[in-house]
Coordinates of C-alpha atoms and ligand atoms in Angstrom, one line a residue:
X1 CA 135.9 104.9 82.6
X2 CA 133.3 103.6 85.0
X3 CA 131.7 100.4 83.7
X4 CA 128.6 97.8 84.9
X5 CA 129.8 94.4 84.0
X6 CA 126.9 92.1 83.7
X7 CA 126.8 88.4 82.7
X8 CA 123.4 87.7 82.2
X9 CA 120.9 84.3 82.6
X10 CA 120.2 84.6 86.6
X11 CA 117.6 84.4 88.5
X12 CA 116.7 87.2 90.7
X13 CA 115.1 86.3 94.2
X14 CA 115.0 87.9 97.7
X15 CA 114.3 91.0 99.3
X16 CA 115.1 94.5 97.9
X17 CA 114.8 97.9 99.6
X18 CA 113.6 101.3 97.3
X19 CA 115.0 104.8 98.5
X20 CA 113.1 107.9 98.5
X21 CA 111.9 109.1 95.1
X22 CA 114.3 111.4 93.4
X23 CA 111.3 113.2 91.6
X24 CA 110.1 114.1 94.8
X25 CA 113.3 115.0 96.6
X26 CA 114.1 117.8 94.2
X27 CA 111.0 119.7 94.6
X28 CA 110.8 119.4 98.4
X29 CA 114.5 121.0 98.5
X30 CA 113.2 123.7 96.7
X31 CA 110.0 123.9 99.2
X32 CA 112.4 124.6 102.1
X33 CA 113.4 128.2 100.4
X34 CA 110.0 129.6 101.4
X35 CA 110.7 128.7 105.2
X36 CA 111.6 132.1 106.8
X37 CA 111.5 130.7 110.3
X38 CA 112.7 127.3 111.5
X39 CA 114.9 124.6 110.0
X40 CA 113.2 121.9 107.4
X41 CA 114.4 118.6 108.0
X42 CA 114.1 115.7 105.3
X43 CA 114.8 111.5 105.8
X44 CA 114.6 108.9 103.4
X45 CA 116.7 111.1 100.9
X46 CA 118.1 108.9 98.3
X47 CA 121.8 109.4 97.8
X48 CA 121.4 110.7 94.4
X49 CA 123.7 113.1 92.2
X50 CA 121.1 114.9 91.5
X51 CA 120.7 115.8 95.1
X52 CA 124.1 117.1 95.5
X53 CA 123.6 119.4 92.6
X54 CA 120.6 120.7 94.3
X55 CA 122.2 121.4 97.7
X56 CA 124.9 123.1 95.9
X57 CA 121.8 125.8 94.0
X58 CA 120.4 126.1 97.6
X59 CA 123.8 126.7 99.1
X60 CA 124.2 129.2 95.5
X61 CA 121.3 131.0 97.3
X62 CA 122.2 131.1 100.3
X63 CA 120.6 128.8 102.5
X64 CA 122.7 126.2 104.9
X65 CA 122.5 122.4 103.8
X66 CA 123.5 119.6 106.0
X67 CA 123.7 116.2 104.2
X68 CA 124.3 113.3 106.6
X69 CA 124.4 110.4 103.9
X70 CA 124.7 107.7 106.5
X71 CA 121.3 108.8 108.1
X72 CA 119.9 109.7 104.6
X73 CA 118.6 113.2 106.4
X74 CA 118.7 116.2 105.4
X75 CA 119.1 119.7 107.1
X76 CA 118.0 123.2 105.4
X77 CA 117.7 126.1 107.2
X78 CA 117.0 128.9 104.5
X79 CA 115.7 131.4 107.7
X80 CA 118.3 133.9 106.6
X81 CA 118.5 136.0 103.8
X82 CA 118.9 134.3 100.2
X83 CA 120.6 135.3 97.0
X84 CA 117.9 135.1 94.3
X85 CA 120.2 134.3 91.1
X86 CA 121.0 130.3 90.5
X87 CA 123.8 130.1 88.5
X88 CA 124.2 128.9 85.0
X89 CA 127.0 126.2 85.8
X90 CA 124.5 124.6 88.2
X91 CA 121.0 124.9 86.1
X92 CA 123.1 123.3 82.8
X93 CA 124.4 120.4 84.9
X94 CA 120.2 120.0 86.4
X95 CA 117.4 121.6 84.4
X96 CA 115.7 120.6 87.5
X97 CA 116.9 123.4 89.2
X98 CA 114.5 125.7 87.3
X99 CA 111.6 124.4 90.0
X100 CA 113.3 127.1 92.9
X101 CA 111.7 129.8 90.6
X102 CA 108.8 129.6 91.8
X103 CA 109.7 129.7 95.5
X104 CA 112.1 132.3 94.9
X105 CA 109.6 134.8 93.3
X106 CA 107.3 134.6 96.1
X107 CA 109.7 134.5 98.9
X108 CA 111.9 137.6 97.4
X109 CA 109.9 139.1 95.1
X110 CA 112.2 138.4 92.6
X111 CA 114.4 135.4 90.8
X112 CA 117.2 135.0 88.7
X113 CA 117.4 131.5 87.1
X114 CA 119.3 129.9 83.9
X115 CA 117.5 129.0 81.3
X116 CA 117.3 125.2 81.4
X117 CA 118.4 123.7 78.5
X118 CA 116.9 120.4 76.6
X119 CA 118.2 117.0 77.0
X120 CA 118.4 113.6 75.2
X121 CA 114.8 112.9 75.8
X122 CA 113.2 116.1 74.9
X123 CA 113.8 119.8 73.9
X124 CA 111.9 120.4 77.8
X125 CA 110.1 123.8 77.5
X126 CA 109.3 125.8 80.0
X127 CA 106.4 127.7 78.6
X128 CA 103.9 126.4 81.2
X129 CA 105.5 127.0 83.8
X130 CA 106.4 131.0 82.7
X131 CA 102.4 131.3 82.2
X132 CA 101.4 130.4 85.5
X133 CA 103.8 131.9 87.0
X134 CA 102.6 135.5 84.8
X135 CA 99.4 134.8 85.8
X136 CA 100.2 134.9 89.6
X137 CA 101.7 138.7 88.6
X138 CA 104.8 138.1 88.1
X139 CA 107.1 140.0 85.2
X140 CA 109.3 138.2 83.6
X141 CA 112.0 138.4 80.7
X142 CA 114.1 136.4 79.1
X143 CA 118.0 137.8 78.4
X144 CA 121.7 135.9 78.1
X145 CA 120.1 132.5 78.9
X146 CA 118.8 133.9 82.3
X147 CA 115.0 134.4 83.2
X148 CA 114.2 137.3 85.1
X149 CA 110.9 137.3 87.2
X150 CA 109.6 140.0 89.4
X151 CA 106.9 140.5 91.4
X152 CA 105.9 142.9 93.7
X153 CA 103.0 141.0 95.0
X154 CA 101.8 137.7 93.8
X155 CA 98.0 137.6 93.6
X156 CA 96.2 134.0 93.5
X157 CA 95.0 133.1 90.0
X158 CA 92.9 130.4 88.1
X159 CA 95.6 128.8 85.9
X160 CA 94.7 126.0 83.3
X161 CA 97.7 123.7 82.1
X162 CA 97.6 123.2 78.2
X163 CA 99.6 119.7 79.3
X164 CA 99.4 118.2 83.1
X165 CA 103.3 119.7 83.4
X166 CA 105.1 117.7 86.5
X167 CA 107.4 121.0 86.9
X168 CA 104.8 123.7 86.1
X169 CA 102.3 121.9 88.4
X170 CA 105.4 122.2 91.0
X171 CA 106.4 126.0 90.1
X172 CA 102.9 127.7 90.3
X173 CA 101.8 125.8 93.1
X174 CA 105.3 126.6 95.3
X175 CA 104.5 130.2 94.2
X176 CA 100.9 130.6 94.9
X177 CA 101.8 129.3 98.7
X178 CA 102.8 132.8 99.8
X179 CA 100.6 134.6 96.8
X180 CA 97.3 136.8 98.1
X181 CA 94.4 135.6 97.5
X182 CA 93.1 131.6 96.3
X183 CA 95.0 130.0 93.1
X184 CA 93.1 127.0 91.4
X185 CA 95.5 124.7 88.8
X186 CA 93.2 122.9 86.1
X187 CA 94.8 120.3 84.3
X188 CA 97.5 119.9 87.0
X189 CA 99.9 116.7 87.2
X190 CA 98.6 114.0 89.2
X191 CA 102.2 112.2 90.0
X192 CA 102.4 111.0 93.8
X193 CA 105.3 113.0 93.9
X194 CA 102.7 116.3 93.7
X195 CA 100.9 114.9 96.7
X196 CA 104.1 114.5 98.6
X197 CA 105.6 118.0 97.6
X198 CA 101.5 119.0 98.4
X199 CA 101.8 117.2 101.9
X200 CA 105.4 118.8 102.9
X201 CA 103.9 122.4 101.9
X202 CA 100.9 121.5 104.2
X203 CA 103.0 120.6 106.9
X204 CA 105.3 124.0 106.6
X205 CA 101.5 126.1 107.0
X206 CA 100.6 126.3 103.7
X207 CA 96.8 125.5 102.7
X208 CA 96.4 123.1 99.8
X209 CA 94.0 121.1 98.7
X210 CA 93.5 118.6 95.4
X211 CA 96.6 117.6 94.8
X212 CA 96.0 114.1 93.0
X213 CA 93.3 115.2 91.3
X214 CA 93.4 117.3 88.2
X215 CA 92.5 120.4 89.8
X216 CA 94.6 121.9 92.8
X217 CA 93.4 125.2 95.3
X218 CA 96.0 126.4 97.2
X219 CA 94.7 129.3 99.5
X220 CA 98.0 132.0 100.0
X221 CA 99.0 132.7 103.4
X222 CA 102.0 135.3 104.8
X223 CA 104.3 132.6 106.0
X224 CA 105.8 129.3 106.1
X225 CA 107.9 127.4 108.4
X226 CA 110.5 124.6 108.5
X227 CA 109.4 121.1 108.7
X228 CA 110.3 117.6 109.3
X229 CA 109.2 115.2 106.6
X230 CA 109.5 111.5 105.0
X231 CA 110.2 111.4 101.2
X232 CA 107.4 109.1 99.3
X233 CA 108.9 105.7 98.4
X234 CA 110.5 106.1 94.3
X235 CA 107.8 104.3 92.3
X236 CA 110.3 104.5 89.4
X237 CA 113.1 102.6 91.4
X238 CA 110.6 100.3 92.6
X239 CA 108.8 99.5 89.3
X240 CA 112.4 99.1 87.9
X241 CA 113.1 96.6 90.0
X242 CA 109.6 94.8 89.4
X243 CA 110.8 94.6 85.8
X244 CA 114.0 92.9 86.9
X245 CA 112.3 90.4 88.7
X246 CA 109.5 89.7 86.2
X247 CA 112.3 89.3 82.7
X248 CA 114.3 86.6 85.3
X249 CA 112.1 84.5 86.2
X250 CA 113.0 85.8 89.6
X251 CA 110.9 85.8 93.1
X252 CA 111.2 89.6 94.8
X253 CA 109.8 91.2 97.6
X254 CA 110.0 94.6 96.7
X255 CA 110.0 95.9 100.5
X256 CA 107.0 98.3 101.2
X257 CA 106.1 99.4 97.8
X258 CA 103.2 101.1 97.1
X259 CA 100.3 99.2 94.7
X260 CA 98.6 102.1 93.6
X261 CA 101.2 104.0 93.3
X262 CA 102.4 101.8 90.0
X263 CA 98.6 100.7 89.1
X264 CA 99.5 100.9 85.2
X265 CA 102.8 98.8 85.5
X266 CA 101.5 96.7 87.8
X267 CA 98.3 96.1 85.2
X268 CA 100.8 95.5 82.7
X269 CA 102.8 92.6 84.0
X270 CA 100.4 90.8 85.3
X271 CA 98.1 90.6 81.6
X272 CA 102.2 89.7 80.5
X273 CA 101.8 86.4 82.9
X274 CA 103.3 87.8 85.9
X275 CA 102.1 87.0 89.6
X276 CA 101.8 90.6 91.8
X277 CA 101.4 89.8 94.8
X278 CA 100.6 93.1 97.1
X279 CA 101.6 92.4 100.7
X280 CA 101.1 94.6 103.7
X281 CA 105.3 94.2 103.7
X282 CA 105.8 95.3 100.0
X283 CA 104.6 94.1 97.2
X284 CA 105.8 90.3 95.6
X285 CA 106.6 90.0 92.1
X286 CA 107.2 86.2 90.8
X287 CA 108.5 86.0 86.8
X288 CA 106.8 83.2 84.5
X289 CA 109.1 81.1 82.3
X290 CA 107.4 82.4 79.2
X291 CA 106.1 86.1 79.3
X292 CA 103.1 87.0 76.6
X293 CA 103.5 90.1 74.5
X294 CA 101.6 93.6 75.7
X295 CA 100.8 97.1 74.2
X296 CA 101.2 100.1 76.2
X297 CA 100.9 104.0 76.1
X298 CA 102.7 106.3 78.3
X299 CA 100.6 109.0 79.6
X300 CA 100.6 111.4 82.4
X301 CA 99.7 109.9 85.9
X302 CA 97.7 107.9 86.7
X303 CA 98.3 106.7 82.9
X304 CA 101.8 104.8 82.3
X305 CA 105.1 106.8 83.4
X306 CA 107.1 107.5 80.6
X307 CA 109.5 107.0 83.3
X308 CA 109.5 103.2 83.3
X309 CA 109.0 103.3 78.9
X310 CA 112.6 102.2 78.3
X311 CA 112.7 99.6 81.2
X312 CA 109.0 98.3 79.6
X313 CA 110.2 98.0 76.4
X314 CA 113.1 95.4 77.7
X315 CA 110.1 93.3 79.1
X316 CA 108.3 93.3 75.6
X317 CA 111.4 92.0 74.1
X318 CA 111.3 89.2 76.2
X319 CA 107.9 88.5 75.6
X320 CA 107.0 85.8 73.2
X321 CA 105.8 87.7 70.1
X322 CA 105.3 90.9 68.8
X323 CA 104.5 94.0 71.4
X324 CA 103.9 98.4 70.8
X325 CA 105.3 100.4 72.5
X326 CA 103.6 104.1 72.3
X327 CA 105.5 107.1 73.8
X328 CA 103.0 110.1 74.2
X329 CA 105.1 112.6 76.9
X330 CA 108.4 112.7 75.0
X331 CA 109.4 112.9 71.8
X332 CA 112.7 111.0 71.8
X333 CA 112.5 109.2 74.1
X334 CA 113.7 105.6 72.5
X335 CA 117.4 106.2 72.6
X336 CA 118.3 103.0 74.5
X337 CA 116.9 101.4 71.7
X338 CA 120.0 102.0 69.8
X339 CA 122.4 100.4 72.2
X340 CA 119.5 97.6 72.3
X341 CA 120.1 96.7 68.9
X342 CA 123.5 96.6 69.3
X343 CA 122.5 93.6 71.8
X344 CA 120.4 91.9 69.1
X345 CA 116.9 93.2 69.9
X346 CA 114.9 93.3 66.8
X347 CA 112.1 96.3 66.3
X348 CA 111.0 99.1 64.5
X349 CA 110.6 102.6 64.9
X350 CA 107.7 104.8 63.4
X351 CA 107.5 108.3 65.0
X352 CA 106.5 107.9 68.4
X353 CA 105.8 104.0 67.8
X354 CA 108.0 101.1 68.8
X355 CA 107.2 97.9 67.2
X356 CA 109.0 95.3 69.1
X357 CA 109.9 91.7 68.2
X358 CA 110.5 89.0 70.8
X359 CA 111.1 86.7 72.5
X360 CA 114.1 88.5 71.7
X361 CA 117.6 86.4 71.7
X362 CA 119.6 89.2 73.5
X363 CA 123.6 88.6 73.5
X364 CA 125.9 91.0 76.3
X365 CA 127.7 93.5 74.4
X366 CA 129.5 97.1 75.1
X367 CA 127.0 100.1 75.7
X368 CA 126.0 103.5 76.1
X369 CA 123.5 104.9 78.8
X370 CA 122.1 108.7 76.6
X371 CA 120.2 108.8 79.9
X372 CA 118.8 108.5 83.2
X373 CA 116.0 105.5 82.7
X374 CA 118.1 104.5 79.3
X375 CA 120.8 103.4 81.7
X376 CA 118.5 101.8 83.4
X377 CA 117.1 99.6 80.6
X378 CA 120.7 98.3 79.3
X379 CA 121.6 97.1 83.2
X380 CA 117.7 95.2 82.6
X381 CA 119.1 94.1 79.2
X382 CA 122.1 92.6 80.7
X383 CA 120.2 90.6 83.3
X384 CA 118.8 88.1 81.0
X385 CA 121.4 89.0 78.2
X386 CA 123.5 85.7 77.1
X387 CA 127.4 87.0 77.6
X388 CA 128.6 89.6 79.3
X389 CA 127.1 93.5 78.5
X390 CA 129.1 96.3 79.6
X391 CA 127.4 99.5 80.3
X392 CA 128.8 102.7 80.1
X393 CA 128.2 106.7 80.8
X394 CA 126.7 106.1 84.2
X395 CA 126.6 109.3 85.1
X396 CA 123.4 109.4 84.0
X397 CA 122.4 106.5 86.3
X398 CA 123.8 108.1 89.3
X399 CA 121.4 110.4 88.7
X400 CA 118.5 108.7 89.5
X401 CA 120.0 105.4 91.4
X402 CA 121.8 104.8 94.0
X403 CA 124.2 101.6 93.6
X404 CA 121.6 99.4 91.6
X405 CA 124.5 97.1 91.1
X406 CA 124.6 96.3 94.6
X407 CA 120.6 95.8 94.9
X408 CA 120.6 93.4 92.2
X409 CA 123.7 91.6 92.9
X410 CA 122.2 90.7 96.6
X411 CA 119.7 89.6 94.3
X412 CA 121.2 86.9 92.6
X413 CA 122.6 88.8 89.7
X414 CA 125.9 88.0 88.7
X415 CA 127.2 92.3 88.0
X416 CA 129.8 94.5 89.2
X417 CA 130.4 98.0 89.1
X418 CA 134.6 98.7 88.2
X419 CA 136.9 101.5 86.9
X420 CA 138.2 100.3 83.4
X421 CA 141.4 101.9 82.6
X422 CA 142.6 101.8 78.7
X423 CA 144.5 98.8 79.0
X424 CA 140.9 96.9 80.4
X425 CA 142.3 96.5 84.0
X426 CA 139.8 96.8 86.6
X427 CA 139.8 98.7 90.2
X428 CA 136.5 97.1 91.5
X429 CA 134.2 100.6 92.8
X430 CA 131.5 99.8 95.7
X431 CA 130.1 103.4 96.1
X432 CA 128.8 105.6 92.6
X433 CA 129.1 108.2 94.3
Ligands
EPZ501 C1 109.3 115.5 85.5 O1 109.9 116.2 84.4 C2 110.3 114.4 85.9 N1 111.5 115.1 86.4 C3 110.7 113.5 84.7 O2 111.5 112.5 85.2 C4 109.4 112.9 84.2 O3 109.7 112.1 83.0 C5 108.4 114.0 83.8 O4 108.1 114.8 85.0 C6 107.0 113.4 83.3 O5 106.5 112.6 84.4 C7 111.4 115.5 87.7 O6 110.4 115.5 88.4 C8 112.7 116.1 88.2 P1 106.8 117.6 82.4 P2 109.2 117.6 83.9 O7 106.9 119.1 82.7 O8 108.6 118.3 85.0 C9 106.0 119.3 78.1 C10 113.3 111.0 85.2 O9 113.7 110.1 84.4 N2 106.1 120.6 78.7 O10 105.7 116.9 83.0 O11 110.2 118.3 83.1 C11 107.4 118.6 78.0 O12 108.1 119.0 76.8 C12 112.8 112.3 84.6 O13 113.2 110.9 86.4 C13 105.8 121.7 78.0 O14 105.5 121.6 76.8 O15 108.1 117.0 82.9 C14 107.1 117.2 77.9 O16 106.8 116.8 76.6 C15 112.9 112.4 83.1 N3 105.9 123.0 78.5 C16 105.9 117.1 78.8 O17 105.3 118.4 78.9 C17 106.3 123.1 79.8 O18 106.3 124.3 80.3 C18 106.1 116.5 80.2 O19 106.9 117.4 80.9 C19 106.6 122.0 80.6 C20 106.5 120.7 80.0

């Protein structure tokens, strides 16, 4: 089995690099389906699994990928005539890949997608999603764990979101692109990765406005056409990596990172004793020897990403008393904490509360990632962790990372990435993936 090997107590200091956000990747893939003329070309594309599993829906449909993972650039040229059925095998491996629904509809009039299931953080409805997408005209039924959605003509709507859904904002407003007539979301999500989907969309001839704000008009029009486009920086990655340097007592440049897009983080560390320095290179993060406590929420943008909850909560161990942790989006969504424990954190748990007891005394131990930004947290744990912590089931942090080991070993940390066979013998592995 794949492990990280960490032994923890070193400083991190130097320069790091973020790759292109995953969350915004995923949705721009699924933009290049509505091109019917021209090829859509994409840089900055982190090397993520999660990327593979969506060239393999788009090739599923139809459309020709080109992944040149040395370049980081992706090709998609979906000008031909697509499939409109994404398998189950792919949907249950990425519930993701229920966001070329919306594209699908309003390119081919119709779409055949697997029902997404849940996952370790969350049961994930799709309710939102199906209502906007209804209210655009479209039919749609629900039988053998496929949704069916047909639509002769999509005609623009005013849709209001009972929650600021990332995916629904991302479904209705990929849909209404090619619908006839103006579509207005209220209560959309407000995530930078919904003004960079916004901005590709623009740039393929579709007319959008609002995206940022919580109300988005998008004006239908008959066509769109390929593009080139940059993928926004991942404020995830990068806020990760801000947490690494602030539990360390490290010095990182965290190389062109964008302030406002992690305000609320940002906020955070500093009232936790942590200098921020924003830079017109990136922004500097410099860890104080003793880091004060600190409550947070997660809410949707421009609130605090759930996103970066479990790497947070690693901070507020490490603070020097007692810090809450509140977690509003999902509703389990404290799994690492588990595996924490088993490294010696001490907190309690009520509902969607985390009471959390530092400065915690962390010692290295064997663990399990349950998921993506759980992963994450345990390889944070390990950092200032006295001992050595193995972390294991990274699949789920090849998900949303791209050899993290290496970015943090250049850093100063002493961690390694190995195959571990049953008699503990290690073949040393340099790429994930
Ligand atoms: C996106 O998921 C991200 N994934 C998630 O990142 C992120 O945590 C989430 O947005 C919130 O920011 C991608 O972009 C690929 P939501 P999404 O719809 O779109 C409820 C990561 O670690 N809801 O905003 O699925 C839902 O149950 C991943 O990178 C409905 O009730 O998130 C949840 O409680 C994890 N009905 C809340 O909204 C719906 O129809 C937020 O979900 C849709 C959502």
């Amino acid at each position: 089995m794949e492990e990280i090997i960490i032994h923890g107590g070193h400083r991190l200091e130097g320069t790091v690099m973020i790759d292109g956000a995953k969350n915004a990747i995923l949705p721009i893939m699924a933009a290049s389906l509505l091109a019917t003329s021209g090829v859509t070309e994409i840089e900055d594309v982190p090397i993520l699994a999660d990327v593979f599993t969506m060239t393999s829906v788009l090739e599923s449909l139809a459309a020709q990928v080109g992944f040149d993972q040395t370049q980081q650039k992706l090709q998609i040229d979906a000008s031909g005539s697509l499939t409109h059925e994404a398998p189950f095998e792919l949907v249950s491996q990425m519930r993701a890949s229920i966001i070329v629904l919306g594209p699908l509809l309003a390119r081919l009039g119709v779409a055949k997608v697997a029902m997404p299931g849940g996952c370790a953080i969350g049961s994930r409805p799709i309710d939102l999603h199906l209502k906007g997408l209804r209210q655009l005209g479209a039919r749609i039924t629900q039988n053998g764990g496929y949704i069916e959605a047909r639509a002769t003509k999509l005609i623009g709507a005013d849709i209001y979101l009972d929650f600021p859904s990332v995916g629904a904002t991302e479904n209705i407003m990929l849909a209404a692109t090619l619908a006839e007539g103006t579509t207005f979301i209220e209560n959309a999500a407000r995530e930078p990765e919904i003004v960079d989907l916004a901005i590709m969309l623009s740039e393929m001839g579709a007319h959008i406005s609002g995206a940022g704000t919580e109300t988005i008009k998008i004006v239908g029009v008959k066509s769109l056409h390929g593009t080139s486009h940059q993928v926004v920086q991942d404020r995830i990655e990068a806020g990760t990596m801000m947490v690494a340097a602030a539990i360390t007592h490290g010095k990182v440049l965290i190389k062109n990172a964008i302030g406002h897009h992690n305000r609320p983080l940002i906020s955070k560390l500093t009232e936790m004793g942590v200098t921020i320095t924003e830079r017109d290179d990136g922004i500097l993060v410099e860890g104080p020897t003793h880091l004060r406590p600190v409550n947070v929420k997660t809410l949707p943008h421009p609130g605090f990403p759930t996103d970066l909850q479990p790497q947070m909560t690693v901070a507020q161990l490490m603070a020097d008393g007692v810090s809450v942790m509140n977690e509003t989006v999902f509703e389990n969504r404290f799994m690492h904490m588990n595996e924490l424990r088993r490294m010696n954190a001490d907190f309690e748990i009520e509902g969607n509360t985390l009471l959390l007891h530092g400065k915690a005394d962390l010692r290295g131990a064997q663990v399990e990632a349950t998921d993506l930004r759980a992963a994450a947290a345990l390889v944070l744990a390990g950092l200032v962790a006295e001992g050595e912590t193995r972390v294991g089931q990274l699949q789920y942090l090849d998900r949303g990372y791209y050899l993290l080991h290496q970015k943090l070993s250049r850093l100063g940390a002493d961690i390694r990435r190995s195959d571990v066979d049953e008699n503990g013998e290690e073949r040393p592995i340099l790429n994930a993936l």
